[in-house]
Amino acid sequence: MAGYIGKLLQVDLTSGAIGVQPLDPAFARPYIGASGLAARLYFDMTLARGLQAEPFSPHNPLLIMTGPLQGTTLPGSGRFSVCSRSPLTTFWGESNCGGDMGPFLKFAGFDGIVITGAAAVPSVLWIEDGHAELCPAAGLWGKDTYETADALGAAGGKGAKVFCIGPAGENLVRYAAILSDKKAAAGRTGMGAVMGSKKLKAIVVRGSGKVTIANPEPFKALRRAVQAKIHDNLPLQGFKSFGTAGSIYYNSLVGDIAARNWQQGTFDDSALLALDGTTLADTILTGSSACYACPVVCKREVEVTDGGVTRAKGAGPEYETIMGFGPMLMNSDLKATAAANELCNRLGLDTISCSATIAFATEATERGLLPSDLKWAETEPMLAMIGKIAQRTGPGDLLAEGVKRAAVRLGVAADADWVPHVKGSELPMHDPRCYYGVGLGYATSPRGANHNAANVYIELGSAIYPEMGLDGDLSSRRTEGKAFLSAMSQRLGCVVDALTLCFFDSWGYTLEEMCQALNCVAGFDYDVAELARSGERLWALKRSISNLLGATAADDRLPGRLLTPLADGPTAGSAPDLPAMLREFYEICDIDEKGRVSRERLESLGLGDVAALL
Ligand code: SF4
C-alpha cells in the first residue's frame, strides 16, 4: 500500500492492551485518510454496532488519523485529524491540527491511533518505530502543555514529538484543545476533553521510517509545480509576510468584523490597525515557523513582556484568536491578545470557543444575568477568566460548558437571538452578514459552526475550482448560488482534510493536481469526478453520523442576531436569507425534512449500511 503504512495502532486504556490493526485497503480509496477514514472507523466501531457512546464514556473512541500524502514532501501535507463524538455539540467532532506530529506518526509506523477505554491513572502513550507502551503520567497531571511538552520532549530525546492536553482537558472543559509541540493545536469541538476523560495526558512519538511513493518521478514534477504556484500566490505571500492576521484591516473594509458578541460589524479603524498582522510584524514578532513540509510559513512567533514579566513567548496569535480576543471583546490591545493566546495554548483551550464564550459572558454580565467582573475592552478580567475556565473555578465552571449550556443554566433559551452557537459550537470570526455562503456553511456543517467547512476564501474568490463549478460570480451578499457554493465547498473541504492538505496550501493545487498527488503517492487512478464524489461521500457520512447522534433539520440554524441586519458599517441592511438558501441546499444534497441525506443518495455513495440505520 504505497502512501499508507497499512497499520493502525489500537490502544485500550481500560485494560492497557495495545495491538495493531491492519488498515483495510478497501477503505483507503473511498475514504482517503484523516477525518474521512476516521468517520468510517467511528461509524463501524460504534453506530454500526448499536452503540451510542456519550462523549465522555470510555466507549467513545478517540481517533488520531493521518492520510496518504502525509510524511511526503508535498507542500502543505502536514495536517492530521483528531475525531470523536464531540462533548461540545454531542454530534460528530473533528479537529484539524498542524505541526509535525502527523508525519512522525507515519515515520513511527502507523497511519493512525484508535484509542478506546479510560485509564485508571493519568497516562502517557509512548510510540517509537513500530512499538508502543503506556506509562503513568507521573507528576504531569495538572501541568500545562508547555511544561508537559518540555518534560516529555526531554525524556523522549531528539526528534520526540509531544501531543498533550493541559488542565482544561483534564477538567473536561467542553472546548479543550490538544497541543502539538507548543506550536499547533487540535482546537475545535473539544477533542482535548475527550482525551482528558480517558486520563490520557500525552502521546509521544518518535519515528525514523519513511513513506513509500508509488511513482517518484511524476511526484517530484508535481511537487515542483505546486511549490512554484504557492510561491507566486499573492494572498499566500501575504500570509508568509504577515501571518493570517495580515488580512484584518482589509476584512474590516468589506464588513467582515465580528465585534461585541456580534452586536457590531464595525470596530474603530485605529484599533483594527493596532491588531493587524502588519502591526504585529512591527512590534512583537520574533520569528515565523511552519507545519511540516509547508512553504507558506504562516505561523508567527512573538514575545511580549510587561513590567519585566514575560506574558507570551513562542507561538503567536493567528487571525481567529486576534479577532476573538480583540473586536469580539472590544479590545484593541495586541499584546493582551498574544497573552490570551499563550494562556489558551498553555492551558489547552480552543481560542475560538474560549473567546466567544467570554464575549457571551460579558454581555450576560452586562444584562445582569451573570455575576462576574467582565467588561468590554477590559483585558485583565478577560485574561483571568481564561484561567478560571481551565480550572473550572468561580464563573469559569459555568463558562467551561460553552455558550449553549451556559445560556440555559442562566435561564436563557439556547436558541435566543443573542446566544451565538450552531449545534452547540461557538462561531468562528467571519460574519454571515458579510458572507452569506459562510453563514450557510456554519448552519449546515455536520460538526457545527466551522470556518473550514464555510470556506470564506472561495466566496472571496481567493481560491477557485472551476472543475467543481466554483469560479463564477460569488459576490458575498447575494442569496442566489450560495447553496451550490456551500455544498461544493464543504465537499471540497472534506477532500482537502482527508488528503491532509492545509487549506491555505491547497490554493496551490488544482483538483486535477490533487488527483495526481493521490495517484503519484498511493498508486491510485483517481480523476476529478471520483475526487468530487469522495468529497460528497465523506460529507454525507459525517452528516449521517451526526443525524444518528441526534442532529435534525432544526439544528441547521444561525443565531437570530446574525440574521438581523446591522444599522451601520459596510454590511448595513444586509442579512442572509437562511430559509431560502437552506431549501436549495437540501435539494442539492438530497436532504429530507428531518435533515437526513436520502437513502438513495447514501446508497449511490456506497453508504448503504449507513442509510439502513437512519
Ligand atoms: S499555511 Fe500555515 S497553518 Fe497551513 S500548513 Fe503552512 S504553516 Fe501550517
PDB file of C-alpha atoms in Angstrom, residues 202-458:
ATOM      1  CA  ALA A 202       0.033  12.905  26.263  1.00  0.00           C
ATOM      2  CA  ILE A 203       1.214  10.929  23.278  1.00  0.00           C
ATOM      3  CA  VAL A 204       4.924  10.991  22.493  1.00  0.00           C
ATOM      4  CA  VAL A 205       6.062   9.851  19.059  1.00  0.00           C
ATOM      5  CA  ARG A 206       9.493   9.111  17.636  1.00  0.00           C
ATOM      6  CA  GLY A 207       9.895   7.675  14.187  1.00  0.00           C
ATOM      7  CA  SER A 208      12.675   7.060  11.693  1.00  0.00           C
ATOM      8  CA  GLY A 209      10.783   5.387   8.857  1.00  0.00           C
ATOM      9  CA  LYS A 210       9.596   6.912   5.627  1.00  0.00           C
ATOM     10  CA  VAL A 211       6.621   6.869   3.327  1.00  0.00           C
ATOM     11  CA  THR A 212       6.774   4.843   0.118  1.00  0.00           C
ATOM     12  CA  ILE A 213       5.837   6.772  -3.011  1.00  0.00           C
ATOM     13  CA  ALA A 214       4.343   4.733  -5.844  1.00  0.00           C
ATOM     14  CA  ASN A 215       5.510   6.939  -8.729  1.00  0.00           C
ATOM     15  CA  PRO A 216       8.529   9.017  -7.629  1.00  0.00           C
ATOM     16  CA  GLU A 217       9.333  10.864 -10.874  1.00  0.00           C
ATOM     17  CA  PRO A 218       5.898  12.386 -11.561  1.00  0.00           C
ATOM     18  CA  PHE A 219       5.705  13.074  -7.813  1.00  0.00           C
ATOM     19  CA  LYS A 220       8.818  15.259  -7.999  1.00  0.00           C
ATOM     20  CA  ALA A 221       7.468  17.164 -11.009  1.00  0.00           C
ATOM     21  CA  LEU A 222       4.149  17.744  -9.262  1.00  0.00           C
ATOM     22  CA  ARG A 223       5.859  18.968  -6.097  1.00  0.00           C
ATOM     23  CA  ARG A 224       7.924  21.476  -8.089  1.00  0.00           C
ATOM     24  CA  ALA A 225       4.869  22.744  -9.985  1.00  0.00           C
ATOM     25  CA  VAL A 226       2.773  23.244  -6.832  1.00  0.00           C
ATOM     26  CA  GLN A 227       5.638  24.852  -4.947  1.00  0.00           C
ATOM     27  CA  ALA A 228       6.073  27.367  -7.765  1.00  0.00           C
ATOM     28  CA  LYS A 229       2.375  28.234  -7.729  1.00  0.00           C
ATOM     29  CA  ILE A 230       2.339  28.673  -3.953  1.00  0.00           C
ATOM     30  CA  HIS A 231       5.374  30.896  -4.261  1.00  0.00           C
ATOM     31  CA  ASP A 232       3.572  33.098  -6.795  1.00  0.00           C
ATOM     32  CA  ASN A 233       0.228  33.217  -4.932  1.00  0.00           C
ATOM     33  CA  LEU A 234      -0.289  36.752  -3.644  1.00  0.00           C
ATOM     34  CA  PRO A 235      -2.559  36.006  -0.627  1.00  0.00           C
ATOM     35  CA  LEU A 236      -0.197  33.223   0.468  1.00  0.00           C
ATOM     36  CA  GLN A 237       2.764  35.564   0.167  1.00  0.00           C
ATOM     37  CA  GLY A 238       0.779  37.899   2.422  1.00  0.00           C
ATOM     38  CA  PHE A 239       0.424  35.091   4.963  1.00  0.00           C
ATOM     39  CA  LYS A 240       4.164  34.480   4.787  1.00  0.00           C
ATOM     40  CA  SER A 241       4.954  38.127   5.493  1.00  0.00           C
ATOM     41  CA  PHE A 242       2.224  38.984   7.986  1.00  0.00           C
ATOM     42  CA  GLY A 243       0.583  35.723   9.098  1.00  0.00           C
ATOM     43  CA  THR A 244      -3.153  35.093   8.763  1.00  0.00           C
ATOM     44  CA  ALA A 245      -3.825  38.259  10.774  1.00  0.00           C
ATOM     45  CA  GLY A 246      -2.442  40.324   7.892  1.00  0.00           C
ATOM     46  CA  SER A 247      -5.955  40.496   6.449  1.00  0.00           C
ATOM     47  CA  ILE A 248      -7.681  42.020   9.489  1.00  0.00           C
ATOM     48  CA  TYR A 249      -7.756  45.593   8.245  1.00  0.00           C
ATOM     49  CA  TYR A 250      -8.787  44.568   4.723  1.00  0.00           C
ATOM     50  CA  ASN A 251     -11.618  42.431   6.125  1.00  0.00           C
ATOM     51  CA  SER A 252     -12.919  45.435   8.030  1.00  0.00           C
ATOM     52  CA  LEU A 253     -13.297  47.346   4.752  1.00  0.00           C
ATOM     53  CA  VAL A 254     -15.788  44.771   3.453  1.00  0.00           C
ATOM     54  CA  GLY A 255     -17.584  44.433   6.792  1.00  0.00           C
ATOM     55  CA  ASP A 256     -16.191  41.087   7.918  1.00  0.00           C
ATOM     56  CA  ILE A 257     -15.728  42.141  11.526  1.00  0.00           C
ATOM     57  CA  ALA A 258     -17.399  40.363  14.433  1.00  0.00           C
ATOM     58  CA  ALA A 259     -17.467  42.708  17.428  1.00  0.00           C
ATOM     59  CA  ARG A 260     -19.105  42.906  20.869  1.00  0.00           C
ATOM     60  CA  ASN A 261     -20.609  39.416  20.841  1.00  0.00           C
ATOM     61  CA  TRP A 262     -21.799  40.007  17.238  1.00  0.00           C
ATOM     62  CA  GLN A 263     -23.667  43.201  18.193  1.00  0.00           C
ATOM     63  CA  GLN A 264     -21.426  45.260  15.887  1.00  0.00           C
ATOM     64  CA  GLY A 265     -19.952  44.753  12.443  1.00  0.00           C
ATOM     65  CA  THR A 266     -17.519  47.627  12.804  1.00  0.00           C
ATOM     66  CA  PHE A 267     -14.615  48.461  15.065  1.00  0.00           C
ATOM     67  CA  ASP A 268     -12.514  51.565  15.349  1.00  0.00           C
ATOM     68  CA  ASP A 269     -10.099  51.916  12.399  1.00  0.00           C
ATOM     69  CA  SER A 270      -7.059  52.669  14.536  1.00  0.00           C
ATOM     70  CA  ALA A 271      -7.928  49.736  16.815  1.00  0.00           C
ATOM     71  CA  LEU A 272      -8.081  47.392  13.843  1.00  0.00           C
ATOM     72  CA  LEU A 273      -4.744  48.632  12.583  1.00  0.00           C
ATOM     73  CA  ALA A 274      -3.310  48.077  16.060  1.00  0.00           C
ATOM     74  CA  LEU A 275      -4.385  44.430  15.850  1.00  0.00           C
ATOM     75  CA  ASP A 276      -3.432  43.784  12.216  1.00  0.00           C
ATOM     76  CA  GLY A 277      -0.649  41.375  11.253  1.00  0.00           C
ATOM     77  CA  THR A 278       1.345  44.258   9.816  1.00  0.00           C
ATOM     78  CA  THR A 279       1.462  45.880  13.261  1.00  0.00           C
ATOM     79  CA  LEU A 280       2.292  42.532  14.844  1.00  0.00           C
ATOM     80  CA  ALA A 281       5.250  42.293  12.428  1.00  0.00           C
ATOM     81  CA  ASP A 282       6.472  45.712  13.539  1.00  0.00           C
ATOM     82  CA  THR A 283       6.054  45.174  17.276  1.00  0.00           C
ATOM     83  CA  ILE A 284       6.005  41.771  18.985  1.00  0.00           C
ATOM     84  CA  LEU A 285       7.171  39.455  16.174  1.00  0.00           C
ATOM     85  CA  THR A 286      10.350  37.470  16.841  1.00  0.00           C
ATOM     86  CA  GLY A 287      10.161  34.938  14.019  1.00  0.00           C
ATOM     87  CA  SER A 288       7.979  32.625  11.976  1.00  0.00           C
ATOM     88  CA  SER A 289       7.521  28.877  11.664  1.00  0.00           C
ATOM     89  CA  ALA A 290       5.716  26.298   9.564  1.00  0.00           C
ATOM     90  CA  CYS A 291       3.973  22.990   9.836  1.00  0.00           C
ATOM     91  CA  TYR A 292       5.761  20.003   8.265  1.00  0.00           C
ATOM     92  CA  ALA A 293       6.510  20.434   4.536  1.00  0.00           C
ATOM     93  CA  CYS A 294       4.823  23.830   4.246  1.00  0.00           C
ATOM     94  CA  PRO A 295       6.364  26.604   2.158  1.00  0.00           C
ATOM     95  CA  VAL A 296       3.769  29.187   3.271  1.00  0.00           C
ATOM     96  CA  VAL A 297       5.187  29.568   6.790  1.00  0.00           C
ATOM     97  CA  CYS A 298       2.182  31.480   8.174  1.00  0.00           C
ATOM     98  CA  LYS A 299       2.811  30.831  11.859  1.00  0.00           C
ATOM     99  CA  ARG A 300       4.055  33.765  13.954  1.00  0.00           C
ATOM    100  CA  GLU A 301       6.404  33.677  16.900  1.00  0.00           C
ATOM    101  CA  VAL A 302       6.155  36.531  19.365  1.00  0.00           C
ATOM    102  CA  GLU A 303       7.492  37.824  22.645  1.00  0.00           C
ATOM    103  CA  VAL A 304       5.517  40.091  24.962  1.00  0.00           C
ATOM    104  CA  THR A 305       6.883  41.429  28.224  1.00  0.00           C
ATOM    105  CA  ASP A 306       5.094  43.690  30.636  1.00  0.00           C
ATOM    106  CA  GLY A 307       6.888  45.299  33.580  1.00  0.00           C
ATOM    107  CA  GLY A 308       9.682  42.757  33.308  1.00  0.00           C
ATOM    108  CA  VAL A 309       7.205  39.832  33.226  1.00  0.00           C
ATOM    109  CA  THR A 310       7.046  37.647  30.113  1.00  0.00           C
ATOM    110  CA  ARG A 311       3.377  37.302  29.107  1.00  0.00           C
ATOM    111  CA  ALA A 312       3.902  35.477  25.829  1.00  0.00           C
ATOM    112  CA  LYS A 313       6.903  33.837  24.226  1.00  0.00           C
ATOM    113  CA  GLY A 314       6.688  31.432  21.317  1.00  0.00           C
ATOM    114  CA  ALA A 315       3.631  30.640  19.188  1.00  0.00           C
ATOM    115  CA  GLY A 316       1.809  33.882  18.395  1.00  0.00           C
ATOM    116  CA  PRO A 317      -1.880  34.597  17.819  1.00  0.00           C
ATOM    117  CA  GLU A 318      -3.466  33.848  14.443  1.00  0.00           C
ATOM    118  CA  TYR A 319      -6.394  35.618  12.766  1.00  0.00           C
ATOM    119  CA  GLU A 320      -9.185  33.835  14.643  1.00  0.00           C
ATOM    120  CA  THR A 321      -7.515  34.344  18.016  1.00  0.00           C
ATOM    121  CA  ILE A 322      -6.848  38.049  17.489  1.00  0.00           C
ATOM    122  CA  MET A 323     -10.393  38.648  16.274  1.00  0.00           C
ATOM    123  CA  GLY A 324     -11.839  36.619  19.160  1.00  0.00           C
ATOM    124  CA  PHE A 325      -9.875  38.267  21.935  1.00  0.00           C
ATOM    125  CA  GLY A 326      -9.853  41.579  20.022  1.00  0.00           C
ATOM    126  CA  PRO A 327     -13.022  43.080  18.463  1.00  0.00           C
ATOM    127  CA  MET A 328     -15.314  40.355  19.784  1.00  0.00           C
ATOM    128  CA  LEU A 329     -14.393  41.627  23.282  1.00  0.00           C
ATOM    129  CA  MET A 330     -13.917  45.270  22.153  1.00  0.00           C
ATOM    130  CA  ASN A 331     -10.218  45.005  22.926  1.00  0.00           C
ATOM    131  CA  SER A 332      -7.568  46.706  20.769  1.00  0.00           C
ATOM    132  CA  ASP A 333      -4.527  45.672  22.802  1.00  0.00           C
ATOM    133  CA  LEU A 334      -2.463  43.343  20.600  1.00  0.00           C
ATOM    134  CA  LYS A 335      -0.197  42.372  23.495  1.00  0.00           C
ATOM    135  CA  ALA A 336      -3.229  41.262  25.517  1.00  0.00           C
ATOM    136  CA  THR A 337      -4.447  39.076  22.627  1.00  0.00           C
ATOM    137  CA  ALA A 338      -0.963  37.498  22.473  1.00  0.00           C
ATOM    138  CA  ALA A 339      -1.117  36.878  26.229  1.00  0.00           C
ATOM    139  CA  ALA A 340      -4.616  35.363  25.865  1.00  0.00           C
ATOM    140  CA  ASN A 341      -3.320  33.141  23.072  1.00  0.00           C
ATOM    141  CA  GLU A 342      -0.448  31.882  25.198  1.00  0.00           C
ATOM    142  CA  LEU A 343      -2.745  31.229  28.164  1.00  0.00           C
ATOM    143  CA  CYS A 344      -5.150  29.229  25.988  1.00  0.00           C
ATOM    144  CA  ASN A 345      -2.276  27.263  24.472  1.00  0.00           C
ATOM    145  CA  ARG A 346      -0.694  26.506  27.829  1.00  0.00           C
ATOM    146  CA  LEU A 347      -3.988  25.563  29.493  1.00  0.00           C
ATOM    147  CA  GLY A 348      -5.202  23.667  26.414  1.00  0.00           C
ATOM    148  CA  LEU A 349      -8.231  25.677  25.271  1.00  0.00           C
ATOM    149  CA  ASP A 350      -9.682  26.343  21.826  1.00  0.00           C
ATOM    150  CA  THR A 351      -9.142  30.078  21.319  1.00  0.00           C
ATOM    151  CA  ILE A 352     -12.287  30.470  19.170  1.00  0.00           C
ATOM    152  CA  SER A 353     -14.709  28.879  21.641  1.00  0.00           C
ATOM    153  CA  CYS A 354     -12.951  30.406  24.642  1.00  0.00           C
ATOM    154  CA  SER A 355     -13.046  33.998  23.350  1.00  0.00           C
ATOM    155  CA  ALA A 356     -16.610  33.593  22.046  1.00  0.00           C
ATOM    156  CA  THR A 357     -17.775  32.212  25.389  1.00  0.00           C
ATOM    157  CA  ILE A 358     -16.158  35.097  27.283  1.00  0.00           C
ATOM    158  CA  ALA A 359     -17.852  37.558  24.884  1.00  0.00           C
ATOM    159  CA  PHE A 360     -21.219  35.923  25.584  1.00  0.00           C
ATOM    160  CA  ALA A 361     -20.443  36.048  29.325  1.00  0.00           C
ATOM    161  CA  THR A 362     -19.548  39.740  29.094  1.00  0.00           C
ATOM    162  CA  GLU A 363     -22.943  40.502  27.583  1.00  0.00           C
ATOM    163  CA  ALA A 364     -24.650  38.245  30.142  1.00  0.00           C
ATOM    164  CA  THR A 365     -22.845  40.211  32.884  1.00  0.00           C
ATOM    165  CA  GLU A 366     -23.992  43.488  31.322  1.00  0.00           C
ATOM    166  CA  ARG A 367     -27.570  42.177  31.266  1.00  0.00           C
ATOM    167  CA  GLY A 368     -27.341  41.352  34.981  1.00  0.00           C
ATOM    168  CA  LEU A 369     -27.605  37.604  34.422  1.00  0.00           C
ATOM    169  CA  LEU A 370     -24.078  36.554  35.385  1.00  0.00           C
ATOM    170  CA  PRO A 371     -22.140  37.843  38.377  1.00  0.00           C
ATOM    171  CA  SER A 372     -18.639  38.474  37.022  1.00  0.00           C
ATOM    172  CA  ASP A 373     -16.114  41.288  36.635  1.00  0.00           C
ATOM    173  CA  LEU A 374     -16.040  41.020  32.852  1.00  0.00           C
ATOM    174  CA  LYS A 375     -16.348  44.332  30.995  1.00  0.00           C
ATOM    175  CA  TRP A 376     -15.936  45.188  27.310  1.00  0.00           C
ATOM    176  CA  ALA A 377     -12.348  46.219  26.476  1.00  0.00           C
ATOM    177  CA  GLU A 378     -11.005  45.345  29.928  1.00  0.00           C
ATOM    178  CA  THR A 379      -8.228  42.862  29.393  1.00  0.00           C
ATOM    179  CA  GLU A 380      -7.247  41.821  32.938  1.00  0.00           C
ATOM    180  CA  PRO A 381     -10.650  40.265  33.798  1.00  0.00           C
ATOM    181  CA  MET A 382     -10.615  38.629  30.347  1.00  0.00           C
ATOM    182  CA  LEU A 383      -7.194  37.071  30.970  1.00  0.00           C
ATOM    183  CA  ALA A 384      -8.153  35.991  34.479  1.00  0.00           C
ATOM    184  CA  MET A 385     -11.318  34.339  33.167  1.00  0.00           C
ATOM    185  CA  ILE A 386      -9.287  32.102  30.826  1.00  0.00           C
ATOM    186  CA  GLY A 387      -7.580  30.589  33.861  1.00  0.00           C
ATOM    187  CA  LYS A 388     -10.889  30.223  35.732  1.00  0.00           C
ATOM    188  CA  ILE A 389     -12.416  28.382  32.766  1.00  0.00           C
ATOM    189  CA  ALA A 390      -9.497  25.952  32.508  1.00  0.00           C
ATOM    190  CA  GLN A 391      -9.587  25.280  36.247  1.00  0.00           C
ATOM    191  CA  ARG A 392     -13.415  25.416  36.446  1.00  0.00           C
ATOM    192  CA  THR A 393     -13.365  27.904  39.308  1.00  0.00           C
ATOM    193  CA  GLY A 394     -15.989  30.594  40.013  1.00  0.00           C
ATOM    194  CA  PRO A 395     -17.958  31.570  36.889  1.00  0.00           C
ATOM    195  CA  GLY A 396     -15.320  29.683  34.886  1.00  0.00           C
ATOM    196  CA  ASP A 397     -17.068  26.431  35.819  1.00  0.00           C
ATOM    197  CA  LEU A 398     -20.212  27.572  34.007  1.00  0.00           C
ATOM    198  CA  LEU A 399     -18.317  29.003  31.038  1.00  0.00           C
ATOM    199  CA  ALA A 400     -16.339  25.768  30.664  1.00  0.00           C
ATOM    200  CA  GLU A 401     -19.611  24.304  29.386  1.00  0.00           C
ATOM    201  CA  GLY A 402     -19.673  26.580  26.312  1.00  0.00           C
ATOM    202  CA  VAL A 403     -22.182  29.216  25.239  1.00  0.00           C
ATOM    203  CA  LYS A 404     -25.218  26.990  24.691  1.00  0.00           C
ATOM    204  CA  ARG A 405     -25.156  25.163  28.019  1.00  0.00           C
ATOM    205  CA  ALA A 406     -24.139  28.294  29.945  1.00  0.00           C
ATOM    206  CA  ALA A 407     -27.118  30.188  28.498  1.00  0.00           C
ATOM    207  CA  VAL A 408     -29.567  27.506  29.536  1.00  0.00           C
ATOM    208  CA  ARG A 409     -28.170  27.428  33.074  1.00  0.00           C
ATOM    209  CA  LEU A 410     -28.588  31.207  33.236  1.00  0.00           C
ATOM    210  CA  GLY A 411     -32.243  30.807  32.313  1.00  0.00           C
ATOM    211  CA  VAL A 412     -31.831  31.932  28.699  1.00  0.00           C
ATOM    212  CA  ALA A 413     -33.190  29.830  25.833  1.00  0.00           C
ATOM    213  CA  ALA A 414     -30.470  28.036  23.898  1.00  0.00           C
ATOM    214  CA  ASP A 415     -31.907  29.474  20.676  1.00  0.00           C
ATOM    215  CA  ALA A 416     -32.226  33.060  21.931  1.00  0.00           C
ATOM    216  CA  ASP A 417     -31.077  35.607  19.344  1.00  0.00           C
ATOM    217  CA  TRP A 418     -28.044  36.746  21.340  1.00  0.00           C
ATOM    218  CA  VAL A 419     -26.705  33.273  22.189  1.00  0.00           C
ATOM    219  CA  PRO A 420     -24.187  32.650  19.402  1.00  0.00           C
ATOM    220  CA  HIS A 421     -23.728  28.991  18.634  1.00  0.00           C
ATOM    221  CA  VAL A 422     -24.629  26.457  15.959  1.00  0.00           C
ATOM    222  CA  LYS A 423     -25.227  22.883  17.131  1.00  0.00           C
ATOM    223  CA  GLY A 424     -23.569  23.948  20.389  1.00  0.00           C
ATOM    224  CA  SER A 425     -20.348  25.090  18.713  1.00  0.00           C
ATOM    225  CA  GLU A 426     -19.277  28.707  19.069  1.00  0.00           C
ATOM    226  CA  LEU A 427     -18.887  30.571  15.784  1.00  0.00           C
ATOM    227  CA  PRO A 428     -15.575  31.438  14.134  1.00  0.00           C
ATOM    228  CA  MET A 429     -14.831  35.100  13.437  1.00  0.00           C
ATOM    229  CA  HIS A 430     -16.206  35.532   9.906  1.00  0.00           C
ATOM    230  CA  ASP A 431     -19.578  37.262   9.725  1.00  0.00           C
ATOM    231  CA  PRO A 432     -22.515  35.649   7.846  1.00  0.00           C
ATOM    232  CA  ARG A 433     -23.980  39.138   7.381  1.00  0.00           C
ATOM    233  CA  CYS A 434     -20.963  39.799   5.174  1.00  0.00           C
ATOM    234  CA  TYR A 435     -20.586  36.353   3.571  1.00  0.00           C
ATOM    235  CA  TYR A 436     -23.935  34.585   3.128  1.00  0.00           C
ATOM    236  CA  GLY A 437     -22.268  31.373   1.982  1.00  0.00           C
ATOM    237  CA  VAL A 438     -20.229  31.293   5.170  1.00  0.00           C
ATOM    238  CA  GLY A 439     -23.464  31.554   7.140  1.00  0.00           C
ATOM    239  CA  LEU A 440     -24.955  28.614   5.266  1.00  0.00           C
ATOM    240  CA  GLY A 441     -21.768  26.622   5.889  1.00  0.00           C
ATOM    241  CA  TYR A 442     -21.943  27.381   9.619  1.00  0.00           C
ATOM    242  CA  ALA A 443     -25.594  26.286   9.664  1.00  0.00           C
ATOM    243  CA  THR A 444     -25.184  23.010   7.786  1.00  0.00           C
ATOM    244  CA  SER A 445     -21.743  21.689   8.738  1.00  0.00           C
ATOM    245  CA  PRO A 446     -22.040  18.291  10.454  1.00  0.00           C
ATOM    246  CA  ARG A 447     -19.704  19.480  13.244  1.00  0.00           C
ATOM    247  CA  GLY A 448     -21.363  22.840  13.972  1.00  0.00           C
ATOM    248  CA  ALA A 449     -20.095  26.287  13.037  1.00  0.00           C
ATOM    249  CA  ASN A 450     -16.680  25.891  11.475  1.00  0.00           C
ATOM    250  CA  HIS A 451     -14.704  28.195   9.219  1.00  0.00           C
ATOM    251  CA  ASN A 452     -13.037  25.390   7.301  1.00  0.00           C
ATOM    252  CA  ALA A 453     -16.458  23.999   6.372  1.00  0.00           C
ATOM    253  CA  ALA A 454     -17.624  27.511   5.457  1.00  0.00           C
ATOM    254  CA  ASN A 455     -14.845  28.450   3.083  1.00  0.00           C
ATOM    255  CA  VAL A 456     -14.641  32.234   3.087  1.00  0.00           C
ATOM    256  CA  TYR A 457     -11.757  32.166   0.627  1.00  0.00           C
ATOM    257  CA  ILE A 458     -13.847  30.558  -2.101  1.00  0.00           C
TER     258      ILE A 458
END
